[in-house]
């Protein structure tokens, strides 16, 4: 199993995970054209995508979802709450409503959704498995919960939100106070220190890769996220990957 981020941040998110001939996209926050270009950068044709899953309805995750799913006939997996918040889908779309607590399989990949606290109708985050290795993804959550940690413990790779540095956010003169409260609130986004604390409570003995994701370009800096996560793991800062808005990450292998 291997994975890569096509891009990460408030302007668009998408991640690809691949096992054998199965290729899943998690979120499609870029336009159709941009998604195709970013897949090509990773050596993928869009026709290879076996299915598309969404975490929630926010536009930085859903922007290109209907068009991509329709154009390439890839089933779109979403919760009922996400479905309600999006525009009505075109008739030809292969829409699959998922239960946020129920594991399902798409060809060679097991998909384990789980609920998170975020200001969306029914947000889900995911753990992907090929039966041996597990990739845990967590972005767009205001806080950690015991259930989140039970899903992410023991993973072989983690993609973990490091949205903001709390001091940079609170002293940013361009952000009105209510927006600051939304971002840092229990249904907002994880800051570096909360991610660090969450990570330090997990069993990381099998961890091969970690990616800091969904960084704010205005309220965070890659070196702050890297420092926070490396302190939790007691590892070199070089070992922490940071997904960027423009480049995402390259491929990371789990075998
Ligand atoms: Zn987001
Ligand atoms: Zn969101």
PDB file of N, CA, C and O in Angstrom, residues 21 30-31 36 43 48 59 61 73-74 77 84 86 107 112 114 132 146 172 190 229 236 241 243 251-252 255:
ATOM      1  N   UNK A  21      -4.390  -2.945  -7.712  1.00  0.00           N
ATOM      2  CA  UNK A  21      -5.058  -2.182  -8.765  1.00  0.00           C
ATOM      3  C   UNK A  21      -6.149  -1.273  -8.221  1.00  0.00           C
ATOM      4  O   UNK A  21      -6.937  -0.719  -8.986  1.00  0.00           O
ATOM      5  N   UNK A  30     -10.108  20.124  -5.291  1.00  0.00           N
ATOM      6  CA  UNK A  30      -9.596  20.894  -6.423  1.00  0.00           C
ATOM      7  C   UNK A  30     -10.559  20.738  -7.599  1.00  0.00           C
ATOM      8  O   UNK A  30     -11.366  19.804  -7.629  1.00  0.00           O
ATOM      9  N   UNK A  31     -10.447  21.643  -8.555  1.00  0.00           N
ATOM     10  CA  UNK A  31     -11.278  21.537  -9.757  1.00  0.00           C
ATOM     11  C   UNK A  31     -10.932  20.238 -10.491  1.00  0.00           C
ATOM     12  O   UNK A  31      -9.895  19.614 -10.217  1.00  0.00           O
ATOM     13  N   UNK A  36      -6.804  16.359 -12.101  1.00  0.00           N
ATOM     14  CA  UNK A  36      -6.164  15.540 -13.134  1.00  0.00           C
ATOM     15  C   UNK A  36      -4.672  15.859 -13.229  1.00  0.00           C
ATOM     16  O   UNK A  36      -3.821  14.961 -13.296  1.00  0.00           O
ATOM     17  N   UNK A  43       1.983  10.247 -11.459  1.00  0.00           N
ATOM     18  CA  UNK A  43       2.033   9.145 -12.419  1.00  0.00           C
ATOM     19  C   UNK A  43       0.716   8.412 -12.559  1.00  0.00           C
ATOM     20  O   UNK A  43       0.693   7.266 -13.003  1.00  0.00           O
ATOM     21  N   UNK A  48      -7.860   5.491 -13.459  1.00  0.00           N
ATOM     22  CA  UNK A  48      -7.444   4.456 -12.510  1.00  0.00           C
ATOM     23  C   UNK A  48      -8.184   4.538 -11.178  1.00  0.00           C
ATOM     24  O   UNK A  48      -8.122   3.608 -10.381  1.00  0.00           O
ATOM     25  N   UNK A  59     -15.983  23.130   1.098  1.00  0.00           N
ATOM     26  CA  UNK A  59     -15.605  23.208  -0.319  1.00  0.00           C
ATOM     27  C   UNK A  59     -14.138  22.844  -0.545  1.00  0.00           C
ATOM     28  O   UNK A  59     -13.776  22.332  -1.612  1.00  0.00           O
ATOM     29  N   UNK A  61     -12.800  20.391   0.444  1.00  0.00           N
ATOM     30  CA  UNK A  61     -12.766  18.923   0.356  1.00  0.00           C
ATOM     31  C   UNK A  61     -13.681  18.381  -0.748  1.00  0.00           C
ATOM     32  O   UNK A  61     -13.525  17.250  -1.184  1.00  0.00           O
ATOM     33  N   UNK A  73     -16.684   7.991 -13.767  1.00  0.00           N
ATOM     34  CA  UNK A  73     -17.534   6.889 -13.318  1.00  0.00           C
ATOM     35  C   UNK A  73     -16.962   6.196 -12.090  1.00  0.00           C
ATOM     36  O   UNK A  73     -16.946   4.972 -11.979  1.00  0.00           O
ATOM     37  N   UNK A  74     -16.457   7.005 -11.168  1.00  0.00           N
ATOM     38  CA  UNK A  74     -15.953   6.474  -9.902  1.00  0.00           C
ATOM     39  C   UNK A  74     -17.045   6.661  -8.854  1.00  0.00           C
ATOM     40  O   UNK A  74     -17.551   7.773  -8.678  1.00  0.00           O
ATOM     41  N   UNK A  77     -18.449   7.972  -2.240  1.00  0.00           N
ATOM     42  CA  UNK A  77     -18.852   7.493  -0.917  1.00  0.00           C
ATOM     43  C   UNK A  77     -18.944   8.680   0.040  1.00  0.00           C
ATOM     44  O   UNK A  77     -17.941   9.352   0.288  1.00  0.00           O
ATOM     45  N   UNK A  84     -26.737  15.626   2.362  1.00  0.00           N
ATOM     46  CA  UNK A  84     -27.772  16.644   2.574  1.00  0.00           C
ATOM     47  C   UNK A  84     -27.215  18.054   2.386  1.00  0.00           C
ATOM     48  O   UNK A  84     -27.900  18.954   1.892  1.00  0.00           O
ATOM     49  N   UNK A  86     -24.562  18.957   0.478  1.00  0.00           N
ATOM     50  CA  UNK A  86     -24.091  19.251  -0.879  1.00  0.00           C
ATOM     51  C   UNK A  86     -25.287  19.547  -1.781  1.00  0.00           C
ATOM     52  O   UNK A  86     -26.423  19.252  -1.439  1.00  0.00           O
ATOM     53  N   UNK A 107     -12.725  -3.034  -3.388  1.00  0.00           N
ATOM     54  CA  UNK A 107     -11.742  -3.943  -3.981  1.00  0.00           C
ATOM     55  C   UNK A 107     -10.699  -4.375  -2.935  1.00  0.00           C
ATOM     56  O   UNK A 107     -11.038  -5.075  -1.995  1.00  0.00           O
ATOM     57  N   UNK A 112     -12.211   2.180   6.973  1.00  0.00           N
ATOM     58  CA  UNK A 112     -12.793   2.286   8.320  1.00  0.00           C
ATOM     59  C   UNK A 112     -13.095   3.754   8.608  1.00  0.00           C
ATOM     60  O   UNK A 112     -12.203   4.494   9.016  1.00  0.00           O
ATOM     61  N   UNK A 114     -14.710   6.972  10.699  1.00  0.00           N
ATOM     62  CA  UNK A 114     -15.007   7.268  12.109  1.00  0.00           C
ATOM     63  C   UNK A 114     -15.411   8.734  12.235  1.00  0.00           C
ATOM     64  O   UNK A 114     -14.976   9.570  11.437  1.00  0.00           O
ATOM     65  N   UNK A 132      -2.795  -5.718   6.298  1.00  0.00           N
ATOM     66  CA  UNK A 132      -1.529  -5.738   7.039  1.00  0.00           C
ATOM     67  C   UNK A 132      -1.167  -4.366   7.586  1.00  0.00           C
ATOM     68  O   UNK A 132      -0.911  -4.202   8.763  1.00  0.00           O
ATOM     69  N   UNK A 146     -11.550   9.967  22.682  1.00  0.00           N
ATOM     70  CA  UNK A 146     -11.041   8.598  22.898  1.00  0.00           C
ATOM     71  C   UNK A 146     -11.266   7.713  21.677  1.00  0.00           C
ATOM     72  O   UNK A 146     -10.420   6.877  21.345  1.00  0.00           O
ATOM     73  N   UNK A 172      -3.058  37.286  14.840  1.00  0.00           N
ATOM     74  CA  UNK A 172      -3.183  37.650  13.421  1.00  0.00           C
ATOM     75  C   UNK A 172      -4.198  38.791  13.271  1.00  0.00           C
ATOM     76  O   UNK A 172      -5.392  38.598  13.491  1.00  0.00           O
ATOM     77  N   UNK A 190      -7.433  21.404  14.517  1.00  0.00           N
ATOM     78  CA  UNK A 190      -6.385  21.067  15.491  1.00  0.00           C
ATOM     79  C   UNK A 190      -5.188  22.002  15.349  1.00  0.00           C
ATOM     80  O   UNK A 190      -4.682  22.218  14.252  1.00  0.00           O
ATOM     81  N   UNK A 229       5.424  17.735  16.177  1.00  0.00           N
ATOM     82  CA  UNK A 229       5.240  16.290  15.985  1.00  0.00           C
ATOM     83  C   UNK A 229       6.509  15.514  16.304  1.00  0.00           C
ATOM     84  O   UNK A 229       6.446  14.393  16.837  1.00  0.00           O
ATOM     85  N   UNK A 236      13.879  12.813  14.929  1.00  0.00           N
ATOM     86  CA  UNK A 236      14.457  13.950  14.217  1.00  0.00           C
ATOM     87  C   UNK A 236      13.361  14.702  13.457  1.00  0.00           C
ATOM     88  O   UNK A 236      12.423  14.095  12.934  1.00  0.00           O
ATOM     89  N   UNK A 241       7.085  14.597   7.601  1.00  0.00           N
ATOM     90  CA  UNK A 241       6.698  15.179   6.310  1.00  0.00           C
ATOM     91  C   UNK A 241       5.664  16.278   6.550  1.00  0.00           C
ATOM     92  O   UNK A 241       4.803  16.136   7.418  1.00  0.00           O
ATOM     93  N   UNK A 243       2.800  18.265   4.365  1.00  0.00           N
ATOM     94  CA  UNK A 243       2.091  18.389   3.083  1.00  0.00           C
ATOM     95  C   UNK A 243       1.844  19.861   2.804  1.00  0.00           C
ATOM     96  O   UNK A 243       1.391  20.598   3.680  1.00  0.00           O
ATOM     97  N   UNK A 251       4.944  10.150  -3.198  1.00  0.00           N
ATOM     98  CA  UNK A 251       4.440   8.844  -2.728  1.00  0.00           C
ATOM     99  C   UNK A 251       5.183   8.420  -1.461  1.00  0.00           C
ATOM    100  O   UNK A 251       6.399   8.561  -1.352  1.00  0.00           O
ATOM    101  N   UNK A 252       4.426   7.853  -0.518  1.00  0.00           N
ATOM    102  CA  UNK A 252       5.014   7.264   0.691  1.00  0.00           C
ATOM    103  C   UNK A 252       4.581   5.800   0.721  1.00  0.00           C
ATOM    104  O   UNK A 252       3.381   5.501   0.621  1.00  0.00           O
ATOM    105  N   UNK A 255       5.030  -0.664   2.371  1.00  0.00           N
ATOM    106  CA  UNK A 255       5.592  -2.021   2.407  1.00  0.00           C
ATOM    107  C   UNK A 255       7.096  -1.952   2.233  1.00  0.00           C
ATOM    108  O   UNK A 255       7.610  -1.032   1.636  1.00  0.00           O
TER     109      UNK A 255
END
